[in-house]
Amino acid sequence: MNKIMILLVALVFTSSPAFAFFTNLGFETGDTSGWTIDKDYSVISSYTGQFNNTSDWEADIPFYGDYSLLLGSPGVGNEYDHAHQGKASQIAAISHADIVSGLDLYLEWGAILEEPTNAVVHTKDEQPYFSIAVSSSDDDGATWSSLYYANQYANESGLTYLGTNARGASGNIWYGSGSTIIDLAGLSEGDLLKIKLFVRDCGEGGHGGLAFFDAYAASTQVPEPNTLFLFGAGLGGLLAFTGFRKISLRSVI
C-alpha cells in the first residue's frame, strides 16, 4: 500500500506534460529538424573565431544545452563569395498541455556584424543586419501579433568591439546580443506561435554578418488545484478499494 502511494505522488509531481509547440527548439538533435532554413547556416556545439581577431573571444554566445544555431556563412572575414545571408523560422500550435503548464519561452541571440570602414559609403540599410521576431496568431496565421522583436545594424551604438578585420574590405567587428523570457499565459489552445530569424552581410557584399540563437521552454508551476483534487480523489478511491478488499477477505475467511 505504501509503495502504491509513493508511486502515485511521484507521478503527479515529477511527470512532464507532452509540450507540443516548437520541434527541436534548442537544436539538441544536433541539426535543424523542425525548422525552415534558407541559405547559410550551421548547428554548432562550440564557438570558433569566424572573423579576424575574434578567435580568442567566446563571451555571450548563447548555449542552452549542447548546441545552438549559427546563421550566416562562417569563414575568415566572412566576405568571400559576397552577400551571404541566413534565415530560420518555425510555426507551431499551442496545446492544452502547454497552457495548463504555464510555459515560458526563454530565448537568447547574438550577432557579429562588421561595420564597413573602407572608402565605399554604406547607407544604414546597406550595413550588415540581424533581426529576430516572435509573434502569435489566433486566426490560423491571417494576422500576427508581436510578442518580441529586436534588430541590430553594424553601425549602431551599444555593441561590444571585437577587433578590426584587415582582410579584404576593412571593417570594425562588433557584437550585439539580447535575451528575453516570453510569458505565454495570454495564449489559448490552438493559437499559433512563430519565430523568425534573419542575418545578412552588407549590401555591397564585402562585410560580414553572423547570428547565434538558442531557446527553450520551461515551467516552474506547481500542479494546479484541479490536478491535486483529482489526485486526492483517486488516492481516496484507492484507499477505499483496498480497505474494502481487506474486509471482504476477512468475511470470506
mmCIF file of C-alpha atoms in Angstrom, residues 3 23 25 30 55 57 94 96-97 99 101 106 108 110 113 120 127 148 160-162 186 205 245:
data_model
loop_
_atom_site.group_PDB
_atom_site.id
_atom_site.type_symbol
_atom_site.label_atom_id
_atom_site.label_comp_id
_atom_site.label_asym_id
_atom_site.label_seq_id
_atom_site.Cartn_x
_atom_site.Cartn_y
_atom_site.Cartn_z
ATOM 1 C CA LYS A 3 4.576 1.681 -2.266
ATOM 2 C CA THR A 23 10.086 20.927 -32.550
ATOM 3 C CA LEU A 25 13.570 24.335 -30.146
ATOM 4 C CA GLY A 30 22.439 18.420 -33.446
ATOM 5 C CA SER A 55 39.463 33.687 -32.338
ATOM 6 C CA TRP A 57 36.616 35.698 -27.940
ATOM 7 C CA ILE A 94 -0.143 25.762 -28.605
ATOM 8 C CA HIS A 96 -3.719 22.238 -23.851
ATOM 9 C CA ALA A 97 -0.695 20.803 -22.027
ATOM 10 C CA ILE A 99 -1.413 26.188 -21.426
ATOM 11 C CA SER A 101 1.691 24.049 -17.530
ATOM 12 C CA TYR A 106 13.336 31.562 -22.985
ATOM 13 C CA GLU A 108 18.833 34.361 -26.452
ATOM 14 C CA GLY A 110 23.870 37.283 -30.532
ATOM 15 C CA LEU A 113 28.408 42.413 -37.524
ATOM 16 C CA VAL A 120 32.808 52.880 -50.074
ATOM 17 C CA GLN A 127 25.049 47.717 -43.186
ATOM 18 C CA TYR A 148 9.123 40.104 -29.097
ATOM 19 C CA THR A 160 30.905 45.232 -27.992
ATOM 20 C CA TYR A 161 34.009 45.928 -30.070
ATOM 21 C CA LEU A 162 35.845 42.744 -31.086
ATOM 22 C CA GLY A 186 -2.239 35.081 -22.686
ATOM 23 C CA GLY A 205 28.701 42.180 -50.340
ATOM 24 C CA ARG A 245 -10.794 -5.826 -0.227
#
